[in-house]
PDB file of N, CA, C and O in Angstrom:
ATOM      1  N   ALA A  43       2.186  17.916  -2.911  1.00 41.00           N
ATOM      2  CA  ALA A  43       2.488  17.909  -1.493  1.00 41.00           C
ATOM      3  C   ALA A  43       2.613  16.477  -1.012  1.00 41.00           C
ATOM      4  O   ALA A  43       1.892  15.597  -1.440  1.00 41.00           O
ATOM      5  N   SER A  44       3.517  16.263  -0.096  1.00 49.00           N
ATOM      6  CA  SER A  44       3.755  14.933   0.455  1.00 49.00           C
ATOM      7  C   SER A  44       2.623  14.550   1.404  1.00 49.00           C
ATOM      8  O   SER A  44       2.119  15.372   2.150  1.00 49.00           O
ATOM      9  N   LYS A  45       2.249  13.308   1.368  1.00 69.00           N
ATOM     10  CA  LYS A  45       1.202  12.801   2.259  1.00 69.00           C
ATOM     11  C   LYS A  45       1.796  12.004   3.413  1.00 69.00           C
ATOM     12  O   LYS A  45       1.085  11.386   4.183  1.00 69.00           O
ATOM     13  N   ASN A  46       3.135  11.989   3.524  1.00 76.00           N
ATOM     14  CA  ASN A  46       3.822  11.311   4.624  1.00 76.00           C
ATOM     15  C   ASN A  46       3.448   9.833   4.741  1.00 76.00           C
ATOM     16  O   ASN A  46       3.140   9.346   5.810  1.00 76.00           O
ATOM     17  N   VAL A  47       3.466   9.121   3.624  1.00 83.00           N
ATOM     18  CA  VAL A  47       3.187   7.690   3.654  1.00 83.00           C
ATOM     19  C   VAL A  47       4.432   6.854   3.368  1.00 83.00           C
ATOM     20  O   VAL A  47       4.470   5.683   3.688  1.00 83.00           O
ATOM     21  N   CYS A  48       5.441   7.464   2.773  1.00 88.00           N
ATOM     22  CA  CYS A  48       6.656   6.748   2.414  1.00 88.00           C
ATOM     23  C   CYS A  48       7.540   6.590   3.651  1.00 88.00           C
ATOM     24  O   CYS A  48       7.847   7.558   4.341  1.00 88.00           O
ATOM     25  N   ASN A  49       7.909   5.345   3.929  1.00 87.00           N
ATOM     26  CA  ASN A  49       8.727   5.009   5.098  1.00 87.00           C
ATOM     27  C   ASN A  49       8.056   5.392   6.418  1.00 87.00           C
ATOM     28  O   ASN A  49       8.731   5.629   7.404  1.00 87.00           O
ATOM     29  N   GLN A  50       6.742   5.443   6.431  1.00 88.00           N
ATOM     30  CA  GLN A  50       5.990   5.718   7.656  1.00 88.00           C
ATOM     31  C   GLN A  50       5.358   4.424   8.143  1.00 88.00           C
ATOM     32  O   GLN A  50       4.648   3.757   7.392  1.00 88.00           O
ATOM     33  N   GLU A  51       5.626   4.066   9.373  1.00 90.00           N
ATOM     34  CA  GLU A  51       5.111   2.802   9.905  1.00 90.00           C
ATOM     35  C   GLU A  51       3.584   2.813   9.950  1.00 90.00           C
ATOM     36  O   GLU A  51       2.960   3.818  10.263  1.00 90.00           O
ATOM     37  N   SER A  52       3.022   1.658   9.635  1.00 89.00           N
ATOM     38  CA  SER A  52       1.573   1.504   9.648  1.00 89.00           C
ATOM     39  C   SER A  52       1.032   1.675  11.055  1.00 89.00           C
ATOM     40  O   SER A  52       1.633   1.235  12.024  1.00 89.00           O
ATOM     41  N   PHE A  53      -0.124   2.282  11.152  1.00 86.00           N
ATOM     42  CA  PHE A  53      -0.818   2.441  12.425  1.00 86.00           C
ATOM     43  C   PHE A  53      -1.812   1.306  12.659  1.00 86.00           C
ATOM     44  O   PHE A  53      -2.457   1.247  13.695  1.00 86.00           O
ATOM     45  N   LEU A  54      -1.926   0.387  11.700  1.00 85.00           N
ATOM     46  CA  LEU A  54      -2.880  -0.712  11.814  1.00 85.00           C
ATOM     47  C   LEU A  54      -2.248  -1.916  12.502  1.00 85.00           C
ATOM     48  O   LEU A  54      -1.193  -2.390  12.094  1.00 85.00           O
ATOM     49  N   PRO A  55      -2.881  -2.449  13.541  1.00 89.00           N
ATOM     50  CA  PRO A  55      -2.333  -3.603  14.250  1.00 89.00           C
ATOM     51  C   PRO A  55      -2.169  -4.844  13.367  1.00 89.00           C
ATOM     52  O   PRO A  55      -1.343  -5.704  13.654  1.00 89.00           O
ATOM     53  N   ALA A  56      -2.923  -4.929  12.285  1.00 88.00           N
ATOM     54  CA  ALA A  56      -2.839  -6.091  11.395  1.00 88.00           C
ATOM     55  C   ALA A  56      -1.529  -6.117  10.605  1.00 88.00           C
ATOM     56  O   ALA A  56      -1.178  -7.143  10.028  1.00 88.00           O
ATOM     57  N   TYR A  57      -0.797  -5.008  10.580  1.00 90.00           N
ATOM     58  CA  TYR A  57       0.442  -4.911   9.797  1.00 90.00           C
ATOM     59  C   TYR A  57       1.591  -4.390  10.659  1.00 90.00           C
ATOM     60  O   TYR A  57       2.197  -3.372  10.350  1.00 90.00           O
ATOM     61  N   PRO A  58       1.923  -5.103  11.735  1.00 91.00           N
ATOM     62  CA  PRO A  58       2.984  -4.606  12.622  1.00 91.00           C
ATOM     63  C   PRO A  58       4.337  -4.573  11.919  1.00 91.00           C
ATOM     64  O   PRO A  58       4.714  -5.497  11.206  1.00 91.00           O
ATOM     65  N   GLY A  59       5.049  -3.472  12.103  1.00 91.00           N
ATOM     66  CA  GLY A  59       6.392  -3.347  11.573  1.00 91.00           C
ATOM     67  C   GLY A  59       6.485  -3.031  10.089  1.00 91.00           C
ATOM     68  O   GLY A  59       7.585  -2.868   9.568  1.00 91.00           O
ATOM     69  N   LEU A  60       5.355  -2.951   9.394  1.00 93.00           N
ATOM     70  CA  LEU A  60       5.384  -2.627   7.964  1.00 93.00           C
ATOM     71  C   LEU A  60       5.138  -1.139   7.768  1.00 93.00           C
ATOM     72  O   LEU A  60       4.436  -0.498   8.545  1.00 93.00           O
ATOM     73  N   ASP A  61       5.730  -0.601   6.698  1.00 94.00           N
ATOM     74  CA  ASP A  61       5.516   0.806   6.353  1.00 94.00           C
ATOM     75  C   ASP A  61       4.322   0.937   5.414  1.00 94.00           C
ATOM     76  O   ASP A  61       3.980  -0.001   4.690  1.00 94.00           O
ATOM     77  N   LEU A  62       3.707   2.112   5.425  1.00 93.00           N
ATOM     78  CA  LEU A  62       2.598   2.355   4.506  1.00 93.00           C
ATOM     79  C   LEU A  62       3.081   2.180   3.073  1.00 93.00           C
ATOM     80  O   LEU A  62       2.434   1.514   2.272  1.00 93.00           O
ATOM     81  N   VAL A  63       4.217   2.772   2.724  1.00 94.00           N
ATOM     82  CA  VAL A  63       4.874   2.559   1.432  1.00 94.00           C
ATOM     83  C   VAL A  63       6.356   2.314   1.707  1.00 94.00           C
ATOM     84  O   VAL A  63       7.032   3.185   2.246  1.00 94.00           O
ATOM     85  N   GLU A  64       6.826   1.130   1.364  1.00 95.00           N
ATOM     86  CA  GLU A  64       8.234   0.759   1.507  1.00 95.00           C
ATOM     87  C   GLU A  64       8.867   0.816   0.121  1.00 95.00           C
ATOM     88  O   GLU A  64       8.589  -0.029  -0.729  1.00 95.00           O
ATOM     89  N   PRO A  65       9.683   1.842  -0.147  1.00 95.00           N
ATOM     90  CA  PRO A  65      10.267   1.990  -1.482  1.00 95.00           C
ATOM     91  C   PRO A  65      10.959   0.709  -1.960  1.00 95.00           C
ATOM     92  O   PRO A  65      11.736   0.101  -1.227  1.00 95.00           O
ATOM     93  N   GLY A  66      10.614   0.294  -3.190  1.00 96.00           N
ATOM     94  CA  GLY A  66      11.232  -0.882  -3.794  1.00 96.00           C
ATOM     95  C   GLY A  66      10.631  -2.211  -3.401  1.00 96.00           C
ATOM     96  O   GLY A  66      11.088  -3.258  -3.858  1.00 96.00           O
ATOM     97  N   ASN A  67       9.585  -2.214  -2.559  1.00 97.00           N
ATOM     98  CA  ASN A  67       9.048  -3.487  -2.089  1.00 97.00           C
ATOM     99  C   ASN A  67       7.548  -3.411  -1.825  1.00 97.00           C
ATOM    100  O   ASN A  67       7.118  -3.119  -0.716  1.00 97.00           O
ATOM    101  N   ARG A  68       6.780  -3.728  -2.842  1.00 96.00           N
ATOM    102  CA  ARG A  68       5.322  -3.679  -2.680  1.00 96.00           C
ATOM    103  C   ARG A  68       4.819  -4.652  -1.616  1.00 96.00           C
ATOM    104  O   ARG A  68       3.837  -4.379  -0.938  1.00 96.00           O
ATOM    105  N   ASN A  69       5.489  -5.798  -1.468  1.00 96.00           N
ATOM    106  CA  ASN A  69       5.047  -6.806  -0.506  1.00 96.00           C
ATOM    107  C   ASN A  69       5.250  -6.394   0.948  1.00 96.00           C
ATOM    108  O   ASN A  69       4.753  -7.060   1.853  1.00 96.00           O
ATOM    109  N   GLN A  70       5.960  -5.306   1.174  1.00 95.00           N
ATOM    110  CA  GLN A  70       6.144  -4.758   2.510  1.00 95.00           C
ATOM    111  C   GLN A  70       5.439  -3.412   2.656  1.00 95.00           C
ATOM    112  O   GLN A  70       5.677  -2.685   3.620  1.00 95.00           O
ATOM    113  N   SER A  71       4.567  -3.096   1.703  1.00 95.00           N
ATOM    114  CA  SER A  71       3.859  -1.814   1.677  1.00 95.00           C
ATOM    115  C   SER A  71       2.379  -2.032   1.980  1.00 95.00           C
ATOM    116  O   SER A  71       1.651  -2.639   1.195  1.00 95.00           O
ATOM    117  N   VAL A  72       1.947  -1.508   3.116  1.00 94.00           N
ATOM    118  CA  VAL A  72       0.578  -1.707   3.575  1.00 94.00           C
ATOM    119  C   VAL A  72      -0.439  -1.175   2.566  1.00 94.00           C
ATOM    120  O   VAL A  72      -1.472  -1.810   2.327  1.00 94.00           O
ATOM    121  N   VAL A  73      -0.163  -0.043   1.952  1.00 93.00           N
ATOM    122  CA  VAL A  73      -1.108   0.527   0.980  1.00 93.00           C
ATOM    123  C   VAL A  73      -1.382  -0.475  -0.142  1.00 93.00           C
ATOM    124  O   VAL A  73      -2.534  -0.718  -0.510  1.00 93.00           O
ATOM    125  N   TRP A  74      -0.327  -1.091  -0.677  1.00 95.00           N
ATOM    126  CA  TRP A  74      -0.510  -2.079  -1.753  1.00 95.00           C
ATOM    127  C   TRP A  74      -1.175  -3.352  -1.225  1.00 95.00           C
ATOM    128  O   TRP A  74      -2.084  -3.897  -1.863  1.00 95.00           O
ATOM    129  N   LEU A  75      -0.749  -3.822  -0.075  1.00 93.00           N
ATOM    130  CA  LEU A  75      -1.344  -5.047   0.492  1.00 93.00           C
ATOM    131  C   LEU A  75      -2.843  -4.895   0.693  1.00 93.00           C
ATOM    132  O   LEU A  75      -3.612  -5.806   0.382  1.00 93.00           O
ATOM    133  N   ARG A  76      -3.276  -3.760   1.200  1.00 91.00           N
ATOM    134  CA  ARG A  76      -4.701  -3.540   1.441  1.00 91.00           C
ATOM    135  C   ARG A  76      -5.484  -3.388   0.150  1.00 91.00           C
ATOM    136  O   ARG A  76      -6.628  -3.823   0.051  1.00 91.00           O
ATOM    137  N   MET A  77      -4.872  -2.768  -0.857  1.00 91.00           N
ATOM    138  CA  MET A  77      -5.569  -2.523  -2.114  1.00 91.00           C
ATOM    139  C   MET A  77      -5.679  -3.777  -2.975  1.00 91.00           C
ATOM    140  O   MET A  77      -6.642  -3.936  -3.729  1.00 91.00           O
ATOM    141  N   SER A  78      -4.744  -4.675  -2.873  1.00 92.00           N
ATOM    142  CA  SER A  78      -4.636  -5.792  -3.812  1.00 92.00           C
ATOM    143  C   SER A  78      -5.447  -7.026  -3.445  1.00 92.00           C
ATOM    144  O   SER A  78      -5.452  -7.994  -4.193  1.00 92.00           O
ATOM    145  N   GLN A  79      -6.131  -7.015  -2.313  1.00 89.00           N
ATOM    146  CA  GLN A  79      -6.876  -8.210  -1.904  1.00 89.00           C
ATOM    147  C   GLN A  79      -8.191  -7.830  -1.216  1.00 89.00           C
ATOM    148  O   GLN A  79      -8.411  -6.679  -0.879  1.00 89.00           O
ATOM    149  N   ARG A  80      -9.032  -8.804  -1.028  1.00 88.00           N
ATOM    150  CA  ARG A  80     -10.327  -8.598  -0.377  1.00 88.00           C
ATOM    151  C   ARG A  80     -10.576  -9.641   0.710  1.00 88.00           C
ATOM    152  O   ARG A  80     -11.685 -10.048   0.951  1.00 88.00           O
ATOM    153  N   THR A  81      -9.522 -10.076   1.403  1.00 84.00           N
ATOM    154  CA  THR A  81      -9.711 -11.073   2.454  1.00 84.00           C
ATOM    155  C   THR A  81      -9.715 -10.467   3.847  1.00 84.00           C
ATOM    156  O   THR A  81     -10.515 -10.852   4.676  1.00 84.00           O
ATOM    157  N   GLN A  82      -8.818  -9.533   4.122  1.00 80.00           N
ATOM    158  CA  GLN A  82      -8.802  -8.885   5.435  1.00 80.00           C
ATOM    159  C   GLN A  82      -8.184  -7.502   5.351  1.00 80.00           C
ATOM    160  O   GLN A  82      -7.275  -7.275   4.574  1.00 80.00           O
ATOM    161  N   ASN A  83      -8.700  -6.599   6.143  1.00 83.00           N
ATOM    162  CA  ASN A  83      -8.163  -5.238   6.226  1.00 83.00           C
ATOM    163  C   ASN A  83      -7.946  -4.590   4.862  1.00 83.00           C
ATOM    164  O   ASN A  83      -6.971  -3.888   4.647  1.00 83.00           O
ATOM    165  N   PHE A  84      -8.852  -4.823   3.938  1.00 82.00           N
ATOM    166  CA  PHE A  84      -8.685  -4.291   2.589  1.00 82.00           C
ATOM    167  C   PHE A  84      -9.202  -2.862   2.488  1.00 82.00           C
ATOM    168  O   PHE A  84      -9.871  -2.364   3.381  1.00 82.00           O
ATOM    169  N   MET A  85      -8.828  -2.197   1.394  1.00 81.00           N
ATOM    170  CA  MET A  85      -9.351  -0.862   1.136  1.00 81.00           C
ATOM    171  C   MET A  85      -9.739  -0.739  -0.334  1.00 81.00           C
ATOM    172  O   MET A  85      -9.113  -1.377  -1.174  1.00 81.00           O
ATOM    173  N   PRO A  86     -10.776  -0.018  -0.634  1.00 75.00           N
ATOM    174  CA  PRO A  86     -11.630   0.659   0.337  1.00 75.00           C
ATOM    175  C   PRO A  86     -12.463  -0.360   1.110  1.00 75.00           C
ATOM    176  O   PRO A  86     -12.805  -1.409   0.578  1.00 75.00           O
ATOM    177  N   PRO A  87     -12.766  -0.045   2.366  1.00 74.00           N
ATOM    178  CA  PRO A  87     -13.445  -1.024   3.219  1.00 74.00           C
ATOM    179  C   PRO A  87     -14.911  -1.259   2.879  1.00 74.00           C
ATOM    180  O   PRO A  87     -15.476  -2.265   3.293  1.00 74.00           O
ATOM    181  N   ILE A  88     -15.525  -0.342   2.149  1.00 76.00           N
ATOM    182  CA  ILE A  88     -16.921  -0.542   1.748  1.00 76.00           C
ATOM    183  C   ILE A  88     -17.066  -0.225   0.272  1.00 76.00           C
ATOM    184  O   ILE A  88     -16.245   0.457  -0.321  1.00 76.00           O
ATOM    185  N   GLY A  89     -18.115  -0.731  -0.330  1.00 77.00           N
ATOM    186  CA  GLY A  89     -18.420  -0.400  -1.706  1.00 77.00           C
ATOM    187  C   GLY A  89     -17.652  -1.203  -2.743  1.00 77.00           C
ATOM    188  O   GLY A  89     -17.728  -0.899  -3.925  1.00 77.00           O
ATOM    189  N   SER A  90     -16.919  -2.209  -2.302  1.00 78.00           N
ATOM    190  CA  SER A  90     -16.141  -2.982  -3.254  1.00 78.00           C
ATOM    191  C   SER A  90     -15.978  -4.416  -2.790  1.00 78.00           C
ATOM    192  O   SER A  90     -15.535  -4.662  -1.676  1.00 78.00           O
ATOM    193  N   LYS A  91     -16.355  -5.350  -3.650  1.00 84.00           N
ATOM    194  CA  LYS A  91     -16.164  -6.767  -3.343  1.00 84.00           C
ATOM    195  C   LYS A  91     -15.037  -7.367  -4.169  1.00 84.00           C
ATOM    196  O   LYS A  91     -14.619  -8.484  -3.943  1.00 84.00           O
ATOM    197  N   LEU A  92     -14.532  -6.586  -5.139  1.00 87.00           N
ATOM    198  CA  LEU A  92     -13.451  -7.045  -6.003  1.00 87.00           C
ATOM    199  C   LEU A  92     -12.266  -6.097  -5.889  1.00 87.00           C
ATOM    200  O   LEU A  92     -12.437  -4.878  -5.888  1.00 87.00           O
ATOM    201  N   ALA A  93     -11.075  -6.670  -5.831  1.00 87.00           N
ATOM    202  CA  ALA A  93      -9.874  -5.846  -5.837  1.00 87.00           C
ATOM    203  C   ALA A  93      -9.687  -5.255  -7.225  1.00 87.00           C
ATOM    204  O   ALA A  93     -10.014  -5.886  -8.232  1.00 87.00           O
ATOM    205  N   ASP A  94      -9.165  -4.055  -7.296  1.00 90.00           N
ATOM    206  CA  ASP A  94      -8.855  -3.409  -8.567  1.00 90.00           C
ATOM    207  C   ASP A  94      -7.485  -3.914  -9.006  1.00 90.00           C
ATOM    208  O   ASP A  94      -6.451  -3.344  -8.661  1.00 90.00           O
ATOM    209  N   SER A  95      -7.466  -4.992  -9.761  1.00 91.00           N
ATOM    210  CA  SER A  95      -6.195  -5.624 -10.121  1.00 91.00           C
ATOM    211  C   SER A  95      -5.334  -4.724 -11.000  1.00 91.00           C
ATOM    212  O   SER A  95      -4.111  -4.690 -10.839  1.00 91.00           O
ATOM    213  N   GLU A  96      -5.942  -3.979 -11.914  1.00 95.00           N
ATOM    214  CA  GLU A  96      -5.160  -3.074 -12.759  1.00 95.00           C
ATOM    215  C   GLU A  96      -4.546  -1.947 -11.922  1.00 95.00           C
ATOM    216  O   GLU A  96      -3.377  -1.606 -12.085  1.00 95.00           O
ATOM    217  N   GLY A  97      -5.339  -1.380 -11.045  1.00 93.00           N
ATOM    218  CA  GLY A  97      -4.833  -0.316 -10.177  1.00 93.00           C
ATOM    219  C   GLY A  97      -3.757  -0.828  -9.238  1.00 93.00           C
ATOM    220  O   GLY A  97      -2.738  -0.169  -9.021  1.00 93.00           O
ATOM    221  N   ALA A  98      -3.967  -2.020  -8.671  1.00 95.00           N
ATOM    222  CA  ALA A  98      -2.971  -2.613  -7.773  1.00 95.00           C
ATOM    223  C   ALA A  98      -1.675  -2.911  -8.515  1.00 95.00           C
ATOM    224  O   ALA A  98      -0.584  -2.726  -7.971  1.00 95.00           O
ATOM    225  N   THR A  99      -1.784  -3.356  -9.761  1.00 96.00           N
ATOM    226  CA  THR A  99      -0.587  -3.618 -10.561  1.00 96.00           C
ATOM    227  C   THR A  99       0.197  -2.334 -10.786  1.00 96.00           C
ATOM    228  O   THR A  99       1.423  -2.298 -10.603  1.00 96.00           O
ATOM    229  N   LEU A 100      -0.489  -1.258 -11.159  1.00 97.00           N
ATOM    230  CA  LEU A 100       0.182   0.027 -11.378  1.00 97.00           C
ATOM    231  C   LEU A 100       0.817   0.553 -10.097  1.00 97.00           C
ATOM    232  O   LEU A 100       1.972   1.005 -10.104  1.00 97.00           O
ATOM    233  N   LEU A 101       0.100   0.480  -8.999  1.00 95.00           N
ATOM    234  CA  LEU A 101       0.640   0.934  -7.722  1.00 95.00           C
ATOM    235  C   LEU A 101       1.852   0.086  -7.329  1.00 95.00           C
ATOM    236  O   LEU A 101       2.870   0.614  -6.891  1.00 95.00           O
ATOM    237  N   GLY A 102       1.748  -1.220  -7.508  1.00 97.00           N
ATOM    238  CA  GLY A 102       2.866  -2.111  -7.189  1.00 97.00           C
ATOM    239  C   GLY A 102       4.090  -1.819  -8.028  1.00 97.00           C
ATOM    240  O   GLY A 102       5.217  -1.818  -7.526  1.00 97.00           O
ATOM    241  N   GLN A 103       3.893  -1.549  -9.305  1.00 98.00           N
ATOM    242  CA  GLN A 103       5.025  -1.210 -10.176  1.00 98.00           C
ATOM    243  C   GLN A 103       5.683   0.089  -9.730  1.00 98.00           C
ATOM    244  O   GLN A 103       6.916   0.205  -9.726  1.00 98.00           O
ATOM    245  N   TRP A 104       4.881   1.060  -9.349  1.00 94.00           N
ATOM    246  CA  TRP A 104       5.419   2.340  -8.880  1.00 94.00           C
ATOM    247  C   TRP A 104       6.225   2.130  -7.598  1.00 94.00           C
ATOM    248  O   TRP A 104       7.347   2.626  -7.477  1.00 94.00           O
ATOM    249  N   ILE A 105       5.664   1.399  -6.639  1.00 95.00           N
ATOM    250  CA  ILE A 105       6.365   1.141  -5.384  1.00 95.00           C
ATOM    251  C   ILE A 105       7.661   0.389  -5.634  1.00 95.00           C
ATOM    252  O   ILE A 105       8.722   0.749  -5.097  1.00 95.00           O
ATOM    253  N   ASP A 106       7.614  -0.654  -6.467  1.00 97.00           N
ATOM    254  CA  ASP A 106       8.812  -1.439  -6.749  1.00 97.00           C
ATOM    255  C   ASP A 106       9.892  -0.610  -7.426  1.00 97.00           C
ATOM    256  O   ASP A 106      11.092  -0.890  -7.276  1.00 97.00           O
ATOM    257  N   ALA A 107       9.501   0.408  -8.195  1.00 95.00           N
ATOM    258  CA  ALA A 107      10.469   1.239  -8.903  1.00 95.00           C
ATOM    259  C   ALA A 107      11.080   2.335  -8.017  1.00 95.00           C
ATOM    260  O   ALA A 107      12.098   2.930  -8.399  1.00 95.00           O
ATOM    261  N   LEU A 108      10.495   2.583  -6.857  1.00 93.00           N
ATOM    262  CA  LEU A 108      11.030   3.626  -5.979  1.00 93.00           C
ATOM    263  C   LEU A 108      12.384   3.210  -5.421  1.00 93.00           C
ATOM    264  O   LEU A 108      12.561   2.080  -4.981  1.00 93.00           O
ATOM    265  N   VAL A 109      13.325   4.124  -5.423  1.00 91.00           N
ATOM    266  CA  VAL A 109      14.623   3.878  -4.794  1.00 91.00           C
ATOM    267  C   VAL A 109      14.772   4.696  -3.515  1.00 91.00           C
ATOM    268  O   VAL A 109      15.782   4.618  -2.840  1.00 91.00           O
ATOM    269  N   GLY A 110      13.773   5.434  -3.209  1.00 89.00           N
ATOM    270  CA  GLY A 110      13.712   6.253  -2.013  1.00 89.00           C
ATOM    271  C   GLY A 110      12.371   6.953  -2.006  1.00 89.00           C
ATOM    272  O   GLY A 110      11.566   6.770  -2.903  1.00 89.00           O
ATOM    273  N   CYS A 111      12.149   7.757  -1.002  1.00 85.00           N
ATOM    274  CA  CYS A 111      10.886   8.481  -0.923  1.00 85.00           C
ATOM    275  C   CYS A 111      10.893   9.670  -1.888  1.00 85.00           C
ATOM    276  O   CYS A 111      11.885  10.382  -1.977  1.00 85.00           O
ATOM    277  N   PRO A 112       9.788   9.860  -2.617  1.00 75.00           N
ATOM    278  CA  PRO A 112       9.693  11.015  -3.510  1.00 75.00           C
ATOM    279  C   PRO A 112       9.785  12.313  -2.704  1.00 75.00           C
ATOM    280  O   PRO A 112       9.336  12.382  -1.565  1.00 75.00           O
ATOM    281  N   THR A 113      10.362  13.312  -3.317  1.00 71.00           N
ATOM    282  CA  THR A 113      10.410  14.628  -2.690  1.00 71.00           C
ATOM    283  C   THR A 113       9.566  15.585  -3.517  1.00 71.00           C
ATOM    284  O   THR A 113       9.166  15.267  -4.625  1.00 71.00           O
ATOM    285  N   ARG A 114       9.326  16.725  -2.981  1.00 62.00           N
ATOM    286  CA  ARG A 114       8.484  17.699  -3.681  1.00 62.00           C
ATOM    287  C   ARG A 114       9.121  18.178  -4.939  1.00 62.00           C
ATOM    288  O   ARG A 114      10.206  18.331  -5.172  1.00 62.00           O
TER     289      ARG A 114
END
């Protein structure tokens, strides 16, 4: 089932104009930006002081490979 994150504008004020997942561009995808760092507005917000670099790499590769939003 779709979670409606692809091409959906972020609701977070820290990321104005960016989509949660921007197909083909991890650097414009809020989900990847939040997961890949621990300086501001990161996720998960508690329980982690280190970014999951392997997970962020895999997510970034998936986002970069998208040519559009996945369908069911």
